[in-house]
Amino acid sequence: MSSNQVKPSSRQSRPGRLTLLGMIVFLLFSLLSGLSGPVAEAAGTTYYVDSALGSDNSSGTSETAAWKTLGKVNSTTFSPGDRILLKAGGVWTDQYLDLQGSGSEGNPIIVDRYGSGAKPLIHFGNTAVGGEGFGVRLRNVSYWEINNLEITSGQQPTDMRRNGVLVVGEGAGAGNFRHIYIRNLDIHDIFGTDRRTGGINVHARGTNTATESTWDDILIENNTVINVADTGIQTMTDAFFNSAWTHKFDAFRGVVIRGNVVEKIHRDGILVRASASPLIEYNNTKSIGEACEVNTSIVNYLEDITVVAAQWAYYTKGAIFQYNEASDTRMLGGDGQPWDFDIEVHDSIYQYNYSYNNEGGTLLVMNNTNNNIFRYNISQNDKDANGVFHLVNGGGNLYVYNNIIYRSGTQNKALTHASNTGMAYYTNNIFYNAASGQYTNSPRMTYDHNSFYGLNSGVPSDPNKITGNPGFVSPGTATGLASADGYKLAQTSPLINAGAVVAGNGGLDYFGNTLYNGVPDIGVFEFQGTITPPVTLLQDDFEDNNYSGWTTSGGAWSVEDDGTKALTQTSSSGEALAYTGDASWRNYTYSAKIKLLNAFGNAGLLFRYADASNYYMFRLNDSGDKAELFKKTAGTLTMVSSADVAVTPGQWTELKVTVSGITVTAFAGGTQLIQWTDTAAQPAGGKIGIRMHSSTARIDDVKVTE
């Protein structure tokens, strides 16, 4: 029963005066009870502003009585629930909005447009307040929402700070401010003196602890910020310059920066400072650090800038950067990466992001950072002036897992890196390197279950590495965040069910699939289908002490004991070969252990063996320490490819070849050494075997699968 209800009496009331008294008591009780409950806010007043037909002498409260200038708006202190609507297609030149008053919880003050046509344009030119220019300023206020405006200053010189939107807490009114939403603005061509200028700037300013401000519930969504100097979107606090201030890590709480396009920015794209658990998602930055469409003074200023990055954090804990795209970030003497765990960033995550063609590499990790995660990201042809990963000395622990690093250009720097303090853990990543470059090995890093493919120098000591072709659907074909299906794994990929379990993995892969589908996969894609185990066509370990089913030609063959039974050939003169299987076999994988028994010898696997005059062979050659791929056609034996490899007589080495259509992939000791395409594709199928010439050798653990 609610407090303003009267409980029925069991005693019947007398009519007349008692009934009237009861009614009066009921009404008074209801009124007093209501004072302690929620009070409905007034709906607020809607004000209209029309740059062409309005008049500042009008009431402003209807379309036909609209105000004319933004100065009239600035002279009004607004109340909760008010709306200020600018006429679509209107242009306000050499004017700005400097908004006064605060809304309240559930009743923000809203700036928006009315009518049809282009977004209202605020061209604030060279106007300034206190030596600072802006299109819209929210100073020491709360509960404002700014929507659907176009803002520019035009080609002004870099003679003062300018911002498209400036949200600032400063001076005597500074304190704890809430609920600032900035949505669907088009901001362009704004130039200022330093990096506190640019597109959208939320700034906690002050001179002492009494004027320190904090901000909560900041939403910056679906804006375009193009061709500005200095920074596209940022949060900033003067706490960094005042040792007594207390909000170096949480001047900003509840920050969401989502769905923005930030392009042609002269320094940093999106920068969050002093933020607690900000969310930065679905943004697209391009051409960050570019000198473009500006006057000479701005170009000169830009050339003095030494470092830029696309989307990053500073003095921040718990940040999540996800579903973002970054491209063409310029390196102006340093940095130049799309992503950056900068100084004093802790417990933060980059996930599900796509980057390409960024000059500085892919990820920068600065000093005094710790417990950060880089997972399920795709880097396609980022340049590598600083290497793929650049970990500055003094950093803490970094976890890098289930990413794809794809390079097919002229990159030649390191693909991995470590700092001199914390640990870097690389797990379940795919390094697809059709360029060059090397890997870093350090006591400050570990590798586990990574895929290394291509022209790799010094493949690191990963006890569970896979060095074959990862089996992408179509690598290198992504054109954006949402068009990366080419990096999914084909059903035949060796990386499916080949990864390590990572605790706290976020629960989803790059494409939104649930983790895990059985055993984890390597890379950004968790395969969703059912994998059919390979069919074993042949298996022979010679433990039955015979080699029945094998046909030999030349040599002296027997089964000998070498710890286990092995097929052995002991004649050191002429050609000796043995073969078995089915002539109809076409696409298969053939693996076996080979041991050379004499120095300068050779021995290898025969596959697609049609007859003694037509086959392929992958062999080890102790003369020159080579792995060599041969093709014999119509009796002519030709070496078609080779690779350097350490060959040690008396030591077992596992050889493996996979033949699929016209492609032959060859491995030694678990490392892919050769991949070759035979346009003739003859013979198209055949048996398997072993061959040597003027050499003695053994073979064991023969296995053929398809």
XYZ file of C-alpha atoms in Angstrom:
706
model
C 0.000 0.000 0.000
C 1.426 3.366 -0.980
C 1.855 6.192 1.502
C -0.815 8.368 -0.088
C -3.584 5.792 0.144
C -6.143 5.843 3.044
C -6.797 2.508 4.674
C -10.537 1.716 4.770
C -12.051 1.871 8.285
C -14.030 -1.001 9.733
C -16.311 1.523 11.399
C -18.845 3.225 9.154
C -18.310 7.016 8.969
C -21.119 9.486 9.618
C -22.057 11.618 6.656
C -21.678 15.359 6.461
C -18.977 17.125 8.463
C -16.897 14.040 9.253
C -16.829 13.063 5.612
C -15.679 16.550 4.596
C -12.992 16.520 7.298
C -11.814 13.165 6.047
C -11.500 14.516 2.533
C -9.452 17.485 3.753
C -7.154 15.173 5.741
C -6.793 12.934 2.681
C -5.774 15.843 0.435
C -3.303 17.279 2.946
C -1.790 13.845 3.520
C -1.406 13.288 -0.221
C 0.246 16.670 -0.714
C 2.708 16.210 2.127
C 3.504 12.656 1.060
C 4.245 13.850 -2.450
C 6.935 16.204 -1.226
C 9.221 13.297 -0.444
C 8.702 11.578 -3.815
C 9.966 12.431 -7.348
C 8.962 15.789 -8.694
C 8.370 16.004 -12.454
C 10.684 18.425 -14.242
C 9.307 21.067 -16.533
C 9.481 20.086 -20.173
C 11.727 23.045 -20.964
C 11.499 25.670 -23.685
C 12.418 25.241 -27.327
C 14.275 28.146 -28.922
C 14.714 28.593 -32.676
C 17.584 30.391 -34.436
C 17.371 31.383 -38.116
C 20.397 33.172 -39.612
C 18.382 34.467 -42.583
C 14.898 35.369 -41.318
C 15.290 35.538 -37.546
C 15.418 38.584 -35.267
C 17.063 38.916 -31.887
C 14.101 41.094 -30.852
C 11.791 38.099 -31.243
C 10.902 35.682 -28.456
C 12.791 32.857 -30.132
C 10.163 30.339 -29.040
C 8.701 29.521 -32.439
C 9.905 29.092 -35.988
C 8.139 32.296 -36.987
C 9.652 34.204 -34.032
C 13.182 32.822 -34.272
C 16.308 34.543 -33.025
C 18.920 35.516 -35.592
C 22.407 35.470 -34.064
C 24.405 33.109 -31.915
C 25.258 36.086 -29.732
C 21.623 36.090 -28.612
C 21.968 32.434 -27.687
C 25.163 33.169 -25.754
C 23.443 35.873 -23.694
C 20.817 33.420 -22.434
C 21.227 31.081 -19.480
C 19.348 27.907 -20.275
C 17.507 25.531 -17.971
C 16.954 21.761 -17.817
C 14.986 20.434 -20.768
C 15.548 23.481 -22.989
C 16.317 23.004 -26.674
C 18.202 25.368 -28.975
C 17.450 24.543 -32.614
C 19.387 26.089 -35.506
C 17.761 26.310 -38.910
C 19.006 23.713 -41.391
C 20.971 25.394 -44.170
C 21.700 28.401 -41.970
C 25.184 29.964 -41.892
C 26.598 31.917 -38.972
C 29.836 33.663 -40.015
C 32.284 35.062 -37.458
C 30.017 33.760 -34.699
C 30.277 31.014 -32.118
C 28.231 29.305 -29.417
C 29.355 29.917 -25.817
C 26.619 28.091 -23.951
C 25.407 28.955 -20.452
C 23.422 27.042 -17.834
C 23.144 23.340 -17.023
C 20.584 20.657 -17.582
C 19.785 17.937 -15.089
C 19.591 14.162 -14.881
C 17.021 13.068 -17.454
C 16.572 16.647 -18.713
C 19.666 17.686 -20.672
C 19.818 20.883 -22.689
C 19.931 20.031 -26.387
C 21.398 21.876 -29.366
C 20.198 20.514 -32.703
C 18.740 21.603 -36.050
C 15.244 22.010 -37.392
C 13.925 21.944 -40.926
C 15.404 20.191 -43.920
C 18.672 20.815 -45.707
C 22.342 21.021 -44.825
C 23.559 21.003 -41.274
C 23.676 24.484 -39.721
C 27.149 25.944 -40.337
C 29.066 27.790 -37.631
C 32.021 29.520 -39.308
C 33.733 31.112 -36.327
C 36.641 32.443 -38.371
C 39.124 34.455 -36.324
C 36.775 35.214 -33.432
C 38.049 34.542 -29.926
C 37.139 34.632 -26.256
C 40.085 35.258 -23.949
C 42.509 34.657 -26.811
C 40.972 31.297 -27.713
C 38.765 30.487 -30.689
C 36.016 27.871 -30.843
C 32.855 27.015 -32.702
C 31.063 25.675 -29.607
C 32.184 26.010 -25.989
C 30.733 24.299 -22.915
C 32.442 25.846 -19.908
C 31.744 24.646 -16.359
C 28.363 23.178 -17.303
C 26.687 19.765 -17.216
C 23.976 17.879 -19.093
C 24.367 19.213 -22.616
C 23.881 17.395 -25.925
C 25.241 18.964 -29.135
C 23.990 17.433 -32.397
C 24.005 17.907 -36.183
C 26.147 20.980 -36.749
C 28.925 21.855 -39.196
C 31.814 23.803 -37.644
C 34.875 25.423 -39.215
C 37.238 28.314 -38.695
C 38.442 28.331 -42.276
C 42.063 28.903 -43.268
C 43.123 30.982 -40.288
C 46.764 31.404 -39.218
C 48.143 29.432 -36.264
C 48.131 32.476 -34.011
C 46.010 31.124 -31.139
C 44.315 28.017 -29.820
C 41.243 26.982 -31.759
C 38.840 24.075 -31.334
C 35.741 23.047 -33.198
C 34.145 22.052 -29.887
C 35.768 22.954 -26.578
C 34.432 21.367 -23.401
C 36.311 22.885 -20.482
C 36.219 22.979 -16.731
C 38.260 25.818 -15.271
C 38.405 28.665 -12.812
C 36.108 29.418 -9.915
C 33.288 27.282 -11.250
C 35.336 24.149 -11.748
C 34.100 20.942 -10.150
C 32.539 17.645 -11.073
C 30.684 17.927 -14.388
C 28.495 15.326 -16.069
C 26.788 14.242 -19.264
C 28.249 15.933 -22.326
C 27.145 14.305 -25.609
C 28.597 15.444 -28.957
C 27.042 13.693 -31.934
C 26.870 13.924 -35.703
C 29.014 17.036 -36.104
C 31.049 17.815 -39.230
C 34.196 19.644 -38.097
C 36.845 20.723 -40.592
C 39.624 23.201 -41.367
C 40.557 24.322 -37.859
C 44.131 25.334 -37.045
C 45.761 26.388 -33.800
C 49.009 26.961 -31.970
C 49.590 23.706 -30.055
C 48.328 20.202 -29.404
C 45.558 21.456 -27.095
C 43.761 22.547 -30.258
C 41.854 20.744 -32.979
C 38.485 19.138 -33.564
C 36.859 18.128 -30.261
C 38.720 18.894 -27.031
C 37.471 17.977 -23.544
C 39.829 19.738 -21.135
C 40.062 19.805 -17.334
C 41.905 23.073 -16.705
C 42.813 25.077 -13.658
C 45.566 26.672 -11.629
C 45.276 24.914 -8.230
C 43.478 22.094 -6.446
C 40.465 24.316 -5.799
C 39.830 24.662 -9.524
C 40.509 21.057 -10.543
C 37.654 19.652 -12.615
C 36.502 16.146 -13.479
C 34.038 14.902 -16.073
C 31.707 11.914 -16.163
C 29.513 10.459 -18.940
C 31.182 11.847 -22.066
C 29.895 10.588 -25.425
C 31.590 11.646 -28.689
C 29.795 9.765 -31.445
C 29.441 9.678 -35.229
C 31.313 12.895 -35.919
C 33.646 13.700 -38.809
C 36.811 15.629 -37.990
C 38.825 16.466 -41.100
C 41.846 18.641 -41.839
C 42.630 20.102 -38.437
C 45.728 21.032 -36.499
C 46.564 19.838 -33.978
C 44.577 16.833 -32.668
C 41.334 15.276 -33.875
C 39.545 14.207 -30.677
C 41.097 14.361 -27.213
C 40.706 14.510 -23.461
C 43.249 16.512 -21.465
C 43.840 17.571 -17.859
C 46.154 20.132 -16.277
C 46.667 17.641 -13.459
C 49.798 16.573 -15.334
C 51.313 19.976 -14.592
C 50.101 20.347 -10.988
C 51.664 17.877 -8.591
C 49.011 18.473 -5.930
C 46.133 17.540 -8.242
C 44.673 14.091 -7.642
C 42.959 13.141 -10.914
C 45.795 12.151 -13.215
C 44.123 8.799 -13.979
C 40.424 9.603 -13.590
C 39.764 13.191 -14.593
C 37.427 11.579 -17.151
C 35.046 8.726 -16.336
C 32.450 7.092 -18.531
C 34.093 8.244 -21.770
C 32.790 6.684 -24.997
C 34.293 7.726 -28.347
C 32.431 5.835 -31.036
C 31.844 5.804 -34.769
C 33.891 8.879 -35.653
C 35.799 9.532 -38.895
C 39.030 11.411 -38.203
C 41.115 12.272 -41.253
C 43.956 14.568 -42.359
C 44.938 15.432 -38.817
C 48.208 17.233 -38.317
C 49.174 15.405 -35.154
C 47.239 12.736 -33.212
C 43.935 11.254 -34.300
C 42.094 10.160 -31.147
C 43.860 10.628 -27.815
C 42.397 9.826 -24.396
C 44.301 11.048 -21.363
C 43.613 10.723 -17.634
C 40.645 8.412 -18.253
C 39.188 5.572 -16.229
C 37.951 2.682 -18.402
C 37.204 4.643 -21.605
C 35.656 2.831 -24.582
C 36.963 3.767 -28.031
C 35.228 1.795 -30.780
C 34.165 1.781 -34.428
C 36.298 4.807 -35.288
C 38.195 5.287 -38.552
C 41.373 7.352 -38.624
C 43.250 8.082 -41.834
C 46.206 10.253 -42.829
C 47.161 11.150 -39.286
C 50.260 13.371 -39.225
C 49.601 14.658 -42.725
C 50.561 18.135 -43.900
C 47.620 18.984 -46.093
C 45.549 21.899 -47.330
C 47.033 24.430 -44.941
C 48.865 27.718 -45.083
C 52.657 28.005 -44.836
C 52.791 28.744 -41.120
C 50.880 25.562 -40.335
C 53.090 23.461 -42.579
C 56.165 24.827 -40.827
C 54.632 24.119 -37.439
C 53.738 20.604 -38.510
C 57.222 19.829 -39.705
C 58.478 20.603 -36.179
C 56.290 17.818 -34.765
C 58.323 14.721 -33.989
C 55.812 12.036 -33.003
C 52.219 11.171 -33.884
C 49.937 8.170 -33.489
C 46.424 7.397 -34.668
C 44.418 6.140 -31.655
C 45.992 5.906 -28.234
C 45.867 6.486 -24.486
C 48.045 8.211 -21.885
C 47.822 7.951 -18.083
C 44.782 5.710 -18.409
C 43.565 2.484 -16.822
C 41.122 -0.035 -18.218
C 40.823 1.407 -21.740
C 39.267 -0.693 -24.497
C 40.005 0.157 -28.140
C 37.949 -2.139 -30.380
C 36.531 -2.391 -33.896
C 38.595 0.575 -35.030
C 40.392 1.111 -38.337
C 43.584 3.101 -38.805
C 45.548 3.716 -41.990
C 48.244 5.935 -43.484
C 49.575 7.264 -40.200
C 52.690 9.283 -40.904
C 55.962 8.993 -39.002
C 57.368 12.470 -38.391
C 60.690 11.430 -36.882
C 59.216 8.920 -34.465
C 56.182 6.777 -33.629
C 53.784 6.657 -36.600
C 51.824 3.652 -35.321
C 48.055 3.194 -35.405
C 47.944 1.902 -31.798
C 49.902 2.910 -28.703
C 49.912 1.918 -25.027
C 51.592 5.127 -23.978
C 53.107 6.223 -20.654
C 51.191 5.045 -17.561
C 48.618 2.999 -19.452
C 47.602 -0.070 -17.469
C 45.130 -2.964 -17.755
C 44.032 -1.840 -21.219
C 43.115 -3.698 -24.408
C 43.325 -3.294 -28.188
C 41.054 -5.897 -29.812
C 39.252 -6.546 -33.118
C 41.004 -3.647 -34.877
C 42.304 -3.403 -38.450
C 45.326 -1.362 -39.552
C 47.200 -0.914 -42.822
C 49.901 1.226 -44.390
C 50.942 2.964 -41.175
C 54.535 4.137 -41.436
C 55.737 3.370 -37.916
C 54.588 -0.253 -37.649
C 51.620 -1.596 -35.725
C 51.945 -1.161 -31.946
C 53.974 1.150 -29.703
C 54.342 0.325 -25.999
C 55.874 3.042 -23.842
C 57.523 2.948 -20.423
C 55.649 2.663 -17.106
C 52.947 0.514 -18.648
C 51.759 -2.857 -17.401
C 49.289 -5.684 -17.897
C 48.099 -4.563 -21.335
C 46.630 -6.861 -24.003
C 46.831 -6.776 -27.808
C 44.542 -9.473 -29.263
C 42.507 -10.430 -32.338
C 43.821 -7.562 -34.460
C 44.805 -7.606 -38.149
C 47.781 -5.645 -39.462
C 47.978 -5.657 -43.259
C 51.095 -4.161 -44.781
C 51.816 -1.685 -42.051
C 55.232 -0.240 -42.805
C 57.934 -0.872 -40.260
C 60.140 2.123 -39.619
C 60.063 1.036 -35.967
C 59.350 -2.656 -36.560
C 55.926 -4.259 -36.211
C 55.993 -4.038 -32.414
C 58.050 -1.326 -30.723
C 58.414 -1.864 -26.976
C 60.249 1.006 -25.334
C 62.506 0.083 -22.425
C 60.842 0.432 -19.061
C 57.528 -1.169 -20.014
C 55.753 -3.861 -18.025
C 53.992 -7.060 -19.012
C 52.359 -7.206 -22.457
C 50.164 -10.020 -23.790
C 50.041 -10.361 -27.584
C 47.829 -13.175 -28.810
C 45.708 -14.298 -31.764
C 46.744 -11.471 -34.081
C 47.660 -11.533 -37.776
C 50.708 -9.652 -39.031
C 50.681 -9.702 -42.847
C 53.566 -8.139 -44.822
C 54.062 -8.331 -48.575
C 56.018 -5.171 -49.355
C 59.522 -3.918 -48.667
C 59.391 -4.197 -44.878
C 62.690 -5.366 -43.383
C 62.596 -4.534 -39.674
C 61.841 -6.761 -36.676
C 58.511 -8.525 -36.480
C 58.635 -8.852 -32.679
C 60.266 -6.911 -29.879
C 60.785 -6.829 -26.111
C 61.572 -4.198 -23.494
C 64.252 -4.521 -20.818
C 61.893 -4.788 -17.851
C 58.510 -6.473 -18.241
C 57.671 -9.609 -20.197
C 56.170 -9.834 -23.693
C 54.096 -12.968 -24.289
C 53.430 -13.862 -27.944
C 50.818 -16.628 -28.301
C 48.658 -17.946 -31.165
C 49.746 -15.202 -33.595
C 50.209 -15.582 -37.349
C 53.250 -13.876 -38.881
C 52.726 -14.041 -42.642
C 55.876 -12.443 -43.956
C 56.334 -12.177 -47.698
C 58.786 -9.322 -47.100
C 61.897 -9.732 -44.939
C 62.948 -8.943 -41.375
C 63.824 -10.905 -38.297
C 62.378 -11.954 -34.955
C 63.660 -10.964 -31.541
C 64.688 -13.529 -28.958
C 65.113 -12.211 -25.433
C 64.816 -13.477 -21.851
C 62.072 -10.858 -21.616
C 59.755 -12.593 -24.061
C 58.141 -15.971 -24.697
C 56.624 -17.558 -27.800
C 54.018 -20.302 -27.800
C 51.877 -21.812 -30.579
C 52.622 -19.113 -33.156
C 52.577 -19.502 -36.937
C 55.656 -18.273 -38.840
C 55.353 -18.308 -42.601
C 57.383 -16.811 -45.413
C 60.802 -15.186 -45.588
C 61.569 -15.362 -41.898
C 65.027 -14.816 -40.490
C 65.736 -16.381 -37.134
C 62.370 -17.962 -36.410
C 62.160 -17.751 -32.618
C 62.315 -20.597 -30.190
C 58.650 -21.434 -30.016
C 58.304 -25.044 -28.828
C 54.930 -25.368 -30.607
C 55.516 -23.260 -33.715
C 54.008 -24.035 -37.111
C 55.992 -22.877 -40.107
C 53.850 -23.969 -43.031
C 51.339 -22.025 -45.045
C 48.600 -20.956 -42.611
C 45.920 -21.679 -45.190
C 44.087 -18.356 -45.358
C 41.093 -18.052 -47.639
C 42.636 -15.056 -49.448
C 45.367 -13.190 -47.542
C 46.194 -9.575 -48.267
C 42.771 -8.752 -49.710
C 41.184 -6.819 -46.834
C 40.066 -3.312 -47.753
C 38.705 -2.318 -44.363
C 37.623 -3.442 -40.921
C 34.547 -5.248 -42.211
C 36.097 -6.794 -45.343
C 38.721 -9.080 -43.840
C 37.149 -12.458 -44.630
C 40.296 -13.342 -46.586
C 42.002 -13.905 -43.217
C 39.626 -16.662 -42.224
C 41.172 -20.124 -42.213
C 40.264 -22.588 -44.922
C 39.113 -26.004 -43.772
C 42.478 -27.497 -44.683
C 44.479 -25.015 -42.591
C 47.057 -26.587 -40.253
C 46.266 -23.833 -37.705
C 42.805 -25.143 -36.880
C 42.796 -26.825 -33.458
C 46.513 -26.013 -33.165
C 46.502 -23.126 -30.684
C 46.861 -22.732 -26.943
C 44.066 -21.893 -24.515
C 44.288 -18.290 -23.295
C 42.369 -17.454 -20.139
C 40.244 -14.309 -20.142
C 40.295 -14.184 -23.945
C 37.305 -11.863 -24.366
C 35.000 -14.616 -25.566
C 34.902 -13.669 -29.262
C 37.178 -13.805 -32.298
C 37.629 -10.942 -34.816
C 34.490 -12.008 -36.702
C 32.265 -12.349 -33.630
C 32.455 -16.129 -33.302
C 32.380 -17.613 -29.817
C 35.660 -18.886 -28.358
C 36.461 -21.701 -28.515
C 35.049 -24.199 -31.020
C 36.852 -27.194 -29.561
C 40.632 -26.753 -29.388
C 41.712 -23.108 -29.969
C 42.783 -22.032 -33.438
C 45.767 -19.821 -34.249
C 45.020 -16.356 -35.626
C 41.973 -14.083 -35.483
C 39.438 -16.647 -36.719
C 37.959 -19.518 -34.732
C 36.888 -22.042 -37.368
C 33.188 -22.818 -37.038
C 32.857 -25.981 -39.065
C 33.616 -29.569 -38.221
C 37.084 -30.741 -39.177
C 37.298 -34.182 -40.705
C 40.479 -35.900 -39.509
C 42.932 -36.784 -42.298
C 42.486 -40.199 -43.842
C 45.581 -42.359 -43.429
C 46.440 -43.990 -46.749
C 49.634 -45.708 -45.605
C 51.589 -46.149 -42.395
C 54.707 -48.290 -41.880
C 57.163 -48.284 -38.971
C 58.815 -51.604 -39.979
C 58.353 -53.002 -36.476
C 57.112 -56.232 -38.077
C 60.743 -56.706 -39.238
C 59.888 -56.724 -42.948
C 59.214 -54.336 -45.798
C 56.604 -56.321 -47.652
C 54.656 -54.154 -50.068
C 57.761 -52.170 -50.984
C 59.430 -52.548 -54.381
C 63.159 -51.876 -54.574
C 65.469 -50.960 -57.434
C 69.241 -51.080 -56.927
C 70.966 -51.012 -53.563
C 71.063 -53.496 -50.710
C 67.887 -53.324 -48.578
C 67.048 -54.759 -45.183
C 65.279 -53.924 -41.936
C 67.787 -53.053 -39.228
C 67.530 -52.163 -35.559
C 68.324 -48.493 -34.832
C 66.600 -48.171 -31.468
C 63.507 -49.095 -33.429
C 63.238 -51.033 -36.658
C 64.025 -49.059 -39.832
C 64.309 -49.794 -43.551
C 68.012 -49.559 -44.399
C 70.004 -49.352 -47.636
C 73.748 -50.116 -47.308
C 75.177 -50.047 -50.838
C 77.139 -46.865 -51.504
C 77.262 -47.154 -55.294
C 74.710 -46.165 -57.895
C 71.058 -45.293 -57.538
C 68.932 -47.073 -54.935
C 65.241 -46.537 -54.510
C 62.216 -48.196 -52.935
C 58.565 -47.356 -53.447
C 55.087 -48.397 -52.352
C 51.497 -47.203 -52.387
C 48.907 -46.588 -55.076
C 49.459 -45.037 -58.495
C 46.080 -43.269 -58.240
C 47.097 -41.119 -55.252
C 47.065 -37.427 -56.222
C 46.865 -34.918 -53.329
C 48.388 -36.066 -50.070
C 50.895 -35.417 -47.321
C 53.865 -37.772 -47.012
C 56.159 -37.712 -43.992
C 59.006 -39.945 -42.819
C 62.195 -39.854 -40.786
C 65.444 -40.024 -42.764
C 68.953 -40.705 -41.481
C 72.024 -40.390 -43.686
C 74.633 -43.013 -42.798
C 77.658 -41.548 -44.614
C 79.216 -38.123 -44.953
C 78.451 -36.124 -48.111
C 75.533 -38.435 -48.763
C 72.022 -37.694 -49.934
C 68.601 -39.269 -49.459
C 65.035 -38.101 -49.850
C 61.345 -38.744 -50.294
C 59.861 -39.793 -53.623
C 56.264 -38.712 -54.268
C 53.861 -38.864 -57.176
C 56.077 -41.697 -58.335
C 54.687 -42.906 -61.691
C 57.727 -44.927 -62.711
C 61.525 -44.771 -62.593
C 61.516 -41.992 -65.215
C 58.725 -39.793 -63.804
C 58.492 -38.582 -60.194
C 59.214 -35.799 -57.696
C 61.826 -35.961 -54.945
C 62.586 -33.873 -51.849
C 65.968 -34.767 -50.377
C 68.651 -33.819 -47.891
C 72.150 -33.343 -49.327
C 75.087 -33.256 -46.936
C 77.249 -31.792 -49.716
C 76.606 -28.106 -49.111
C 73.943 -28.545 -46.401
C 70.978 -28.295 -48.730
C 67.361 -29.369 -48.961
C 66.593 -29.892 -52.646
C 63.414 -30.372 -54.651
C 63.724 -32.327 -57.915
C 61.430 -33.301 -60.719
C 62.161 -36.180 -63.105
C 60.338 -36.184 -66.413
C 60.919 -38.670 -69.221
C 64.148 -39.751 -67.525
C 65.608 -36.243 -67.033
C 66.191 -35.242 -63.405
C 66.044 -31.440 -62.752
C 66.435 -29.549 -59.484
C 63.619 -26.982 -59.345
C 64.228 -25.406 -55.913
C 66.560 -25.603 -52.934
C 67.070 -24.138 -49.450
C 69.895 -24.033 -46.929
C 69.522 -26.436 -44.018
C 71.890 -28.087 -41.554
C 72.373 -31.738 -42.576
C 74.011 -34.048 -40.037
C 74.808 -37.661 -40.998
C 73.865 -40.105 -38.253
C 70.958 -37.930 -37.078
C 67.282 -38.477 -37.767
C 65.431 -35.658 -39.581
C 61.729 -35.635 -40.296
C 60.944 -34.742 -43.909
C 57.446 -33.900 -45.059
C 55.919 -32.947 -48.390
C 52.386 -31.809 -49.098
C 51.302 -31.984 -52.706
C 48.040 -30.271 -53.630
C 47.135 -29.691 -57.256
C 50.182 -28.006 -58.793
C 51.721 -26.849 -55.505
C 54.433 -28.696 -53.590
C 55.281 -27.623 -50.031
C 58.317 -29.207 -48.384
C 59.428 -29.272 -44.747
C 62.464 -30.440 -42.822
C 62.503 -30.706 -39.049
C 59.067 -29.078 -38.831
C 60.149 -25.959 -40.757
C 58.813 -25.143 -44.184
C 61.739 -24.702 -46.545
C 60.265 -24.771 -50.030
C 56.982 -24.045 -51.755
C 56.977 -24.501 -55.508
C 54.322 -24.438 -58.211
C 54.614 -26.801 -61.150
C 52.652 -25.367 -64.047
C 53.065 -28.615 -65.949
C 51.754 -30.702 -63.021
C 53.198 -33.943 -64.350
C 53.083 -36.544 -63.053
C 49.648 -35.713 -61.646
C 49.670 -38.603 -59.186
C 51.583 -41.619 -58.020
C 53.169 -43.656 -55.259
C 55.670 -42.706 -52.533
C 59.162 -43.940 -51.725
C 62.787 -43.175 -50.887
C 65.776 -42.583 -53.163
C 69.514 -42.035 -52.713
C 72.544 -42.042 -54.985
C 76.009 -43.284 -54.007
C 74.803 -43.032 -50.409
C 73.572 -45.137 -47.538
C 70.551 -44.188 -45.448
C 67.592 -45.310 -43.341
C 63.870 -44.465 -43.386
C 61.299 -44.938 -40.614
C 57.810 -43.863 -39.476
C 56.402 -43.568 -42.984
C 52.950 -41.990 -43.106
C 50.715 -40.848 -45.975
C 47.445 -38.955 -45.332
C 44.881 -37.090 -47.376
